[in-house]
PDB file of N, CA and C in Angstrom:
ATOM      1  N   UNK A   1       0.844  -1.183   0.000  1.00 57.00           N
ATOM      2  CA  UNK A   1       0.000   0.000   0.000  1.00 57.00           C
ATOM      3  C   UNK A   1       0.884   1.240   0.000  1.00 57.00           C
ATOM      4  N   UNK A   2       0.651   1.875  -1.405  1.00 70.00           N
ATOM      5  CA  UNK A   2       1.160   3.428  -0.632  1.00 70.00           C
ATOM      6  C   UNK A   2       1.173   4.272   0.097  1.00 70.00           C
ATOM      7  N   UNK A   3       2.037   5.226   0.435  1.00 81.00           N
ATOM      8  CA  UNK A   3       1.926   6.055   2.049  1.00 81.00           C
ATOM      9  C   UNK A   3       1.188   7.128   1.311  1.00 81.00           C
ATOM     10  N   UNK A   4      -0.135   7.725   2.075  1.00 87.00           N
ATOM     11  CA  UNK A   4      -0.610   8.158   1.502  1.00 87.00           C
ATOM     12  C   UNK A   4      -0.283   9.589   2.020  1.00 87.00           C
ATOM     13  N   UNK A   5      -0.374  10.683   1.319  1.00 93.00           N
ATOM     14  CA  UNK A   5       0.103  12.136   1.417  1.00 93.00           C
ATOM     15  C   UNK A   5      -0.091  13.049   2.357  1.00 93.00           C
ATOM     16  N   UNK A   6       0.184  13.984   2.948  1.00 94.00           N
ATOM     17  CA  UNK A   6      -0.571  15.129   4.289  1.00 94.00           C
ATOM     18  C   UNK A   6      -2.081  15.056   3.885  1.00 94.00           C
ATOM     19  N   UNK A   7      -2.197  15.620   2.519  1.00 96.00           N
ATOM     20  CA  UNK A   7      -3.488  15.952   1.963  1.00 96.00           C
ATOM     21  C   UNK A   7      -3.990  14.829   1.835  1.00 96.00           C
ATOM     22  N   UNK A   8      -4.107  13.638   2.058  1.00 95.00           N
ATOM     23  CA  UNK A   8      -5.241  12.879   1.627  1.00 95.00           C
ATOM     24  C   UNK A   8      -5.458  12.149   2.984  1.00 95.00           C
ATOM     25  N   UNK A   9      -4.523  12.159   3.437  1.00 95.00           N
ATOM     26  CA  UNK A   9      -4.962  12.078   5.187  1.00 95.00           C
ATOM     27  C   UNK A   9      -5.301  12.894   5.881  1.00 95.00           C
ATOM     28  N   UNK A  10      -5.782  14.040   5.700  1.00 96.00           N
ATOM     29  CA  UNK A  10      -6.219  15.082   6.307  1.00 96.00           C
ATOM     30  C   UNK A  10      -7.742  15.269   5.692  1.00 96.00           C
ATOM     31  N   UNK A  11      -7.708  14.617   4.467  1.00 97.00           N
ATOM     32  CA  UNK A  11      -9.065  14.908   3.545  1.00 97.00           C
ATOM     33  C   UNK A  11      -9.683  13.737   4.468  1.00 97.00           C
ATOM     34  N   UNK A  12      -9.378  12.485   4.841  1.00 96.00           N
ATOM     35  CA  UNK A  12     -10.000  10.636   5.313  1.00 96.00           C
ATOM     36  C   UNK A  12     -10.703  11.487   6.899  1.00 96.00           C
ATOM     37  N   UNK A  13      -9.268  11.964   7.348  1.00 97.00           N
ATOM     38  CA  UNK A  13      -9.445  12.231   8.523  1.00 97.00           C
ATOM     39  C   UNK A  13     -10.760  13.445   8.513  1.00 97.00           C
ATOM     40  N   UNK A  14     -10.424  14.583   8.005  1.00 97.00           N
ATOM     41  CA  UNK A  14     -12.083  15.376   7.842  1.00 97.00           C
ATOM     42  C   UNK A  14     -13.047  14.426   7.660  1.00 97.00           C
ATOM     43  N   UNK A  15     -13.568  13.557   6.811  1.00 97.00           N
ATOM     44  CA  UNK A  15     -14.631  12.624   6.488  1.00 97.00           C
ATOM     45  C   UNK A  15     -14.765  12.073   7.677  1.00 97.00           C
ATOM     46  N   UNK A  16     -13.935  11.229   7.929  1.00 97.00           N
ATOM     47  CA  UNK A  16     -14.180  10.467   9.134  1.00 97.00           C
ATOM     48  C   UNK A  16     -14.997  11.110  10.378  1.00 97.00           C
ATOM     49  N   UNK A  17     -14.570  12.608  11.127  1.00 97.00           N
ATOM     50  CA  UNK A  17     -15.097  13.347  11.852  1.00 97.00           C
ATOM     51  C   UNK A  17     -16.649  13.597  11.420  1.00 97.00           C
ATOM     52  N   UNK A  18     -16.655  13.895  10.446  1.00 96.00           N
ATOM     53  CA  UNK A  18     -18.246  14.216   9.659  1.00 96.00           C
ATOM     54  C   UNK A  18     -19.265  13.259  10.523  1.00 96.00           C
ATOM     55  N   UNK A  19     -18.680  12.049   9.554  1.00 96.00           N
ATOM     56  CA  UNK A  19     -19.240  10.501   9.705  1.00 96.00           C
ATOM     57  C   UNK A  19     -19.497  10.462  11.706  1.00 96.00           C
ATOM     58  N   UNK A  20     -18.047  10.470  12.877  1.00 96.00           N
ATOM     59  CA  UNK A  20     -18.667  10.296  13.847  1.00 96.00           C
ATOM     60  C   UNK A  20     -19.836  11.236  14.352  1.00 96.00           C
ATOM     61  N   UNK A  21     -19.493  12.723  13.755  1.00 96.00           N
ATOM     62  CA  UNK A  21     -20.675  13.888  14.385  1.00 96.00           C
ATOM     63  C   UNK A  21     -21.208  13.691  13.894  1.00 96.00           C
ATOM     64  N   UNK A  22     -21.778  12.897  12.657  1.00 95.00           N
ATOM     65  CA  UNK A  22     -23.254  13.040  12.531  1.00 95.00           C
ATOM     66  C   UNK A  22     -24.305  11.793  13.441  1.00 95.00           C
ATOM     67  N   UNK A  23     -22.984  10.991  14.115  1.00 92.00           N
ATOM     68  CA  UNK A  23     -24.288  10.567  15.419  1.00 92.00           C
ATOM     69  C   UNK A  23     -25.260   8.892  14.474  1.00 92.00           C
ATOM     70  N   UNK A  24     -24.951   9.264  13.373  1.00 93.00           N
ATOM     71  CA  UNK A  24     -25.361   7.773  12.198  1.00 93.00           C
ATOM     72  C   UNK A  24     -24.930   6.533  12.386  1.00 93.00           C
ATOM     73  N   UNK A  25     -23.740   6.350  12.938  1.00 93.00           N
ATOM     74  CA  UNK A  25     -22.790   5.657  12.909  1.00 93.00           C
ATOM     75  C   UNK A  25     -23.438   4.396  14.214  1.00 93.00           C
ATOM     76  N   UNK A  26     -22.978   2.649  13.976  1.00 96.00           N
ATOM     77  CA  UNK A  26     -23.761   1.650  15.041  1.00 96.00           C
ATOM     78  C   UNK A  26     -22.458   1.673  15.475  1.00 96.00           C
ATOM     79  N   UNK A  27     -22.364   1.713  17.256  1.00 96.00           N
ATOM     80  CA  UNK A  27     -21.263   1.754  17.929  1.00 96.00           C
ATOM     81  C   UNK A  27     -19.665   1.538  17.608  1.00 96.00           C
ATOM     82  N   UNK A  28     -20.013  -0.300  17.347  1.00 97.00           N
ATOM     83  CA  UNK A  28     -19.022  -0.803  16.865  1.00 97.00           C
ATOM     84  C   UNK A  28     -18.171  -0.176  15.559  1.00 97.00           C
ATOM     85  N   UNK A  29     -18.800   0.249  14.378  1.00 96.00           N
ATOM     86  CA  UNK A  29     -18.563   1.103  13.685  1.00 96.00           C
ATOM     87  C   UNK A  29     -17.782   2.260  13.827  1.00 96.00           C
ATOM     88  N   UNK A  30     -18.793   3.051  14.428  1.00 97.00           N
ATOM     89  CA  UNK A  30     -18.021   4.017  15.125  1.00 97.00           C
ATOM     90  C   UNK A  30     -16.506   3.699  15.867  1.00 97.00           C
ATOM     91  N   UNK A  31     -16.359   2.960  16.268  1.00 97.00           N
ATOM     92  CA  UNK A  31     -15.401   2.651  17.521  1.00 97.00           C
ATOM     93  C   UNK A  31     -13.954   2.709  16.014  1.00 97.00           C
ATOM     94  N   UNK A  32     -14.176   1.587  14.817  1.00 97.00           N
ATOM     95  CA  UNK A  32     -13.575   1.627  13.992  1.00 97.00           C
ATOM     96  C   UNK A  32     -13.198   2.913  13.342  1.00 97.00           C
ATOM     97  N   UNK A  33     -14.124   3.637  13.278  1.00 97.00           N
ATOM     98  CA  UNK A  33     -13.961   4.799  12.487  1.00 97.00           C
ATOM     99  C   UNK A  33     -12.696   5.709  13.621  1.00 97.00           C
ATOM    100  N   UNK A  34     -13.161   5.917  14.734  1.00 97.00           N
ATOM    101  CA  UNK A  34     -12.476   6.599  16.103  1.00 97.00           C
ATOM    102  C   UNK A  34     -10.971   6.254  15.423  1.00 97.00           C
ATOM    103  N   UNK A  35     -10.885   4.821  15.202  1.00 98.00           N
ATOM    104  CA  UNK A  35      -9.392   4.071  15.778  1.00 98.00           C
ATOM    105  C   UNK A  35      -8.544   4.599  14.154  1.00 98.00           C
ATOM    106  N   UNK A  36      -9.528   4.287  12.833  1.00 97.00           N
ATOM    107  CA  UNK A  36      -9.144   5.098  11.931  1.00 97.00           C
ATOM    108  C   UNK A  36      -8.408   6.602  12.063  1.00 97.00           C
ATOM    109  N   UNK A  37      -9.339   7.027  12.758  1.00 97.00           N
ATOM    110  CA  UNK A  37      -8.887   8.521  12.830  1.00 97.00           C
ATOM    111  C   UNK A  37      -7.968   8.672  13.656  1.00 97.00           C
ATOM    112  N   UNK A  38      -7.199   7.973  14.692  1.00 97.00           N
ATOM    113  CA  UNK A  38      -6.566   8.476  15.329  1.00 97.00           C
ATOM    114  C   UNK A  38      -5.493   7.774  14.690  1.00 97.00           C
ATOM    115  N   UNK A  39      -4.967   6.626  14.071  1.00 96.00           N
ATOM    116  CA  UNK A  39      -4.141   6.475  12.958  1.00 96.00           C
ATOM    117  C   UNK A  39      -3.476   7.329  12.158  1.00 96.00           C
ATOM    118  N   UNK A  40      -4.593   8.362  11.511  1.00 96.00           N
ATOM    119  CA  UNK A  40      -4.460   9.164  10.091  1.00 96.00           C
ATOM    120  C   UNK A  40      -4.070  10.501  11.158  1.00 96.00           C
ATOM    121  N   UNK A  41      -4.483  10.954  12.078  1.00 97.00           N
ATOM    122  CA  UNK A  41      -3.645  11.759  13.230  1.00 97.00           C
ATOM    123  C   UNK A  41      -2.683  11.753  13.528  1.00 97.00           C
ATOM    124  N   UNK A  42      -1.897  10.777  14.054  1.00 96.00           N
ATOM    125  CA  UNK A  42      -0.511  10.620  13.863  1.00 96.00           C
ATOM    126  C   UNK A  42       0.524  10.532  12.745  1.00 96.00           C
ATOM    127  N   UNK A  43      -0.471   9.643  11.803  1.00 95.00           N
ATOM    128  CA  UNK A  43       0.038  10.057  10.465  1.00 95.00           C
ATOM    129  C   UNK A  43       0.482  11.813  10.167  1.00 95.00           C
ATOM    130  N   UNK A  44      -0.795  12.271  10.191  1.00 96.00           N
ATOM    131  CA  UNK A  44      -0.357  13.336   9.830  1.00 96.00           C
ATOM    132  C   UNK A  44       0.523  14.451  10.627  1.00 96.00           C
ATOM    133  N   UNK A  45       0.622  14.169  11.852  1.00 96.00           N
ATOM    134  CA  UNK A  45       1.071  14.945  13.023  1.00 96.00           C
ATOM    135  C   UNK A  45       3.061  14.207  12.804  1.00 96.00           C
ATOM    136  N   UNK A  46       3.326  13.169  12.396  1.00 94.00           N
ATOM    137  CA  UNK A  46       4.361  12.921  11.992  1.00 94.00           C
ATOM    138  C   UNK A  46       4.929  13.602  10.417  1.00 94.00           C
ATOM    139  N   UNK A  47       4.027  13.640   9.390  1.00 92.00           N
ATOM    140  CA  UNK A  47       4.511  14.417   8.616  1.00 92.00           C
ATOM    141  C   UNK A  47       4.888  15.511   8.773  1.00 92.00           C
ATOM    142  N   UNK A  48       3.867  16.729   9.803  1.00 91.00           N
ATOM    143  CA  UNK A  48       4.006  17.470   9.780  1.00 91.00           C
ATOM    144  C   UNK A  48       5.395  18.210  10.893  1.00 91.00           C
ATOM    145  N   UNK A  49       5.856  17.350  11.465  1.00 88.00           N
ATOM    146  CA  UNK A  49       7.179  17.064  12.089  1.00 88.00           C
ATOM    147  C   UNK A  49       7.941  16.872  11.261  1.00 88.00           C
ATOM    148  N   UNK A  50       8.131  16.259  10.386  1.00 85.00           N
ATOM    149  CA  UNK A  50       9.491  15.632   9.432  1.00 85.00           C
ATOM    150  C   UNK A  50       9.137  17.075   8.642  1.00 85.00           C
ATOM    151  N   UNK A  51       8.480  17.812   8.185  1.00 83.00           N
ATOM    152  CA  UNK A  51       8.174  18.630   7.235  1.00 83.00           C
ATOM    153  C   UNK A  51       8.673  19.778   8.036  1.00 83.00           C
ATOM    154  N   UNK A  52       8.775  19.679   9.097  1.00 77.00           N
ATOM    155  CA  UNK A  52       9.215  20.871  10.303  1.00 77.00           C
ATOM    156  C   UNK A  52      10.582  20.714  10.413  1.00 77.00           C
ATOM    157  N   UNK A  53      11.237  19.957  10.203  1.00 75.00           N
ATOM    158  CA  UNK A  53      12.298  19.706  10.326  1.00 75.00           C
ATOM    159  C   UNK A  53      13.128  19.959   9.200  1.00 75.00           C
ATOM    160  N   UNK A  54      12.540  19.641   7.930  1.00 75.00           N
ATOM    161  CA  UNK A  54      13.311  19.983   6.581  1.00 75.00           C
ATOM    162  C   UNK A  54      13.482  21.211   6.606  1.00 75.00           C
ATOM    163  N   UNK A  55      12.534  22.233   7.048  1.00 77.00           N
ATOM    164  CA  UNK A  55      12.272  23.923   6.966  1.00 77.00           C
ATOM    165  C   UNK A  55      13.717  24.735   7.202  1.00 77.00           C
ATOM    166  N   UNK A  56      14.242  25.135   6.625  1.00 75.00           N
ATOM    167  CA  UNK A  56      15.348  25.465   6.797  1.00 75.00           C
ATOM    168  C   UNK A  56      15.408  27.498   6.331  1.00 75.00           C
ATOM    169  N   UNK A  57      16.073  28.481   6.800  1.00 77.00           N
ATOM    170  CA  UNK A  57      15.892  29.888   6.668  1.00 77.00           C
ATOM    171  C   UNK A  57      16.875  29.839   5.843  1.00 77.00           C
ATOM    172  N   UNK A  58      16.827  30.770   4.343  1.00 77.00           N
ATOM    173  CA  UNK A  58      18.470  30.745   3.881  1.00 77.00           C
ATOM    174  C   UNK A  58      18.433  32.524   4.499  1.00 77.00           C
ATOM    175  N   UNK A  59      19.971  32.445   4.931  1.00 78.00           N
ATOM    176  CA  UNK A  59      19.960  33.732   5.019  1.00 78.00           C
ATOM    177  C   UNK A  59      21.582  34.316   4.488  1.00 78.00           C
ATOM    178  N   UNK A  60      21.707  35.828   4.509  1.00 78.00           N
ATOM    179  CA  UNK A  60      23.043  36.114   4.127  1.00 78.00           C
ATOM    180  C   UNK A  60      24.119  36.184   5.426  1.00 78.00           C
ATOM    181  N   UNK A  61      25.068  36.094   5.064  1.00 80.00           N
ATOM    182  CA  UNK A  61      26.160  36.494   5.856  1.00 80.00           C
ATOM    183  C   UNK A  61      26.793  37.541   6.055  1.00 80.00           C
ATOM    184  N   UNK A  62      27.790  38.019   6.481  1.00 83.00           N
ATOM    185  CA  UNK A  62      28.211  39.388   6.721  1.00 83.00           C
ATOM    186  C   UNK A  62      28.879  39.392   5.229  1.00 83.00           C
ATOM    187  N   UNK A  63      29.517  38.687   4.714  1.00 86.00           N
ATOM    188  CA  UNK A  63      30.070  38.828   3.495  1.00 86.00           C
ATOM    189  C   UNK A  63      29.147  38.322   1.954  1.00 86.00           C
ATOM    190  N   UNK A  64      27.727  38.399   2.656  1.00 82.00           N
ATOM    191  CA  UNK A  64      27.169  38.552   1.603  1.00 82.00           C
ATOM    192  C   UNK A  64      27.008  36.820   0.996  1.00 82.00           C
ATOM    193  N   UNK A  65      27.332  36.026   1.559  1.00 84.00           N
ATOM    194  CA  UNK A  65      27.059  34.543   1.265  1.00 84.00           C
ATOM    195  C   UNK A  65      26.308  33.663   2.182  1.00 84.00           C
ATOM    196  N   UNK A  66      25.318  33.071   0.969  1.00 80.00           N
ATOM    197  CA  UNK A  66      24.210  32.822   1.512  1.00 80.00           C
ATOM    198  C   UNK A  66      24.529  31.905   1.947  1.00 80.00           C
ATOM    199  N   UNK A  67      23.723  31.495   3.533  1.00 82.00           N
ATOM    200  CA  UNK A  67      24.094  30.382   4.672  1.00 82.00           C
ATOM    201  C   UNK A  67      22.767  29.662   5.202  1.00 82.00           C
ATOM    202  N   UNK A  68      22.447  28.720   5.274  1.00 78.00           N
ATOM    203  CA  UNK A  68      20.945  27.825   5.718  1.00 78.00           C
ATOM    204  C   UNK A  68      21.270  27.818   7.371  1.00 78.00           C
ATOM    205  N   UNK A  69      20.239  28.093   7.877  1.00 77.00           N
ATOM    206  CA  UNK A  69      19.790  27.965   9.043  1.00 77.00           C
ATOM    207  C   UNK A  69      18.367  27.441   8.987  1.00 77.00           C
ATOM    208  N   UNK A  70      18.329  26.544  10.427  1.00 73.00           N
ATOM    209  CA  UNK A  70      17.620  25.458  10.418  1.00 73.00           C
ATOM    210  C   UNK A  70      16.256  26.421  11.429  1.00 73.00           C
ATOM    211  N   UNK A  71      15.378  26.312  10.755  1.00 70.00           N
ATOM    212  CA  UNK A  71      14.231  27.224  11.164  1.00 70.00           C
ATOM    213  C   UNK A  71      13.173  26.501  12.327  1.00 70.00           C
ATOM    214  N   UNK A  72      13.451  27.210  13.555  1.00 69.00           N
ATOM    215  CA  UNK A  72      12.633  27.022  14.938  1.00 69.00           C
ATOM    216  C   UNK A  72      12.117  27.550  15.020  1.00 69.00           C
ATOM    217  N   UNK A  73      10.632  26.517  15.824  1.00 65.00           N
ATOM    218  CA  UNK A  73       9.351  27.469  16.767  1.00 65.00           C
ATOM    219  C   UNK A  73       9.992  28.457  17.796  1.00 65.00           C
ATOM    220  N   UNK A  74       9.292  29.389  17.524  1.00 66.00           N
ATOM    221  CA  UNK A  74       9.511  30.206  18.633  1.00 66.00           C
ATOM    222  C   UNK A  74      11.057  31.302  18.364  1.00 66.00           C
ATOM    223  N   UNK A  75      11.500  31.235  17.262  1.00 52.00           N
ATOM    224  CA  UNK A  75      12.972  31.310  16.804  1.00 52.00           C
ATOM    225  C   UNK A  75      12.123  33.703  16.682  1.00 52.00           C
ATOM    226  N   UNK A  76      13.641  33.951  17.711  1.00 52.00           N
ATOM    227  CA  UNK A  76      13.213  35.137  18.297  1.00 52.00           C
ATOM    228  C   UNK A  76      14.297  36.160  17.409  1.00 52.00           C
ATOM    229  N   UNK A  77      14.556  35.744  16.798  1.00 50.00           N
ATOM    230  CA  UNK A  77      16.188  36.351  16.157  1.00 50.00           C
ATOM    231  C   UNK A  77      15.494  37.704  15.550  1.00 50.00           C
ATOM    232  N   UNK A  78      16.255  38.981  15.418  1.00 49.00           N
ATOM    233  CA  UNK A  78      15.717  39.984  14.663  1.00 49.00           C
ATOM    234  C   UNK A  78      16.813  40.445  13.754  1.00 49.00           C
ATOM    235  N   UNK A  79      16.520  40.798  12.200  1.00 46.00           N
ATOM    236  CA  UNK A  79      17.832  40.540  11.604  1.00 46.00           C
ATOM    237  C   UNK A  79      17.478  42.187  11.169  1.00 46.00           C
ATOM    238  N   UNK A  80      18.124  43.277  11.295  1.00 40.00           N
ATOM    239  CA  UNK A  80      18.908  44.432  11.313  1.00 40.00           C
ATOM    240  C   UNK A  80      18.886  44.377   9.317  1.00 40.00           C
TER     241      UNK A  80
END
């Protein structure tokens, strides 16, 4: 099976929520759908970590050459 993308686990995972709020759903069902969704949650809560991690700032240097810095939450730096 292919790994399926941010976006299409985020699209299962919206559906899925629909499906439990609308209250339609016979327990057991439901219970499946729950365990689905919290699957495609981590799924996506791991992409969006590895995707946090690639994020990188290019910036210049004093001599004018460009240098990658690795881009943090919360990153307070003010560049002049």
């Amino acid at each position: 099976m292919a790994k399926k993308t941010f976006e299409q686990s985020l699209k299962q995972l919206e559906q899925i929520v629909r499906e439990l709020e609308s209250g339609d759903l016979p327990l057991e069902k439901a219970l499946k759908k729950f365990e689905e969704g919290i699957q495609l949650s981590k799924l996506c809560s791991q992409i969006l970590d590895e995707t946090e991690q690639k994020i990188s700032i290019l910036l210049k240097d004093q001599d004018g050459e460009i240098i990658e810095k690795p881009f943090t939450v919360g990153n307070d730096s003010k560049e002049t």
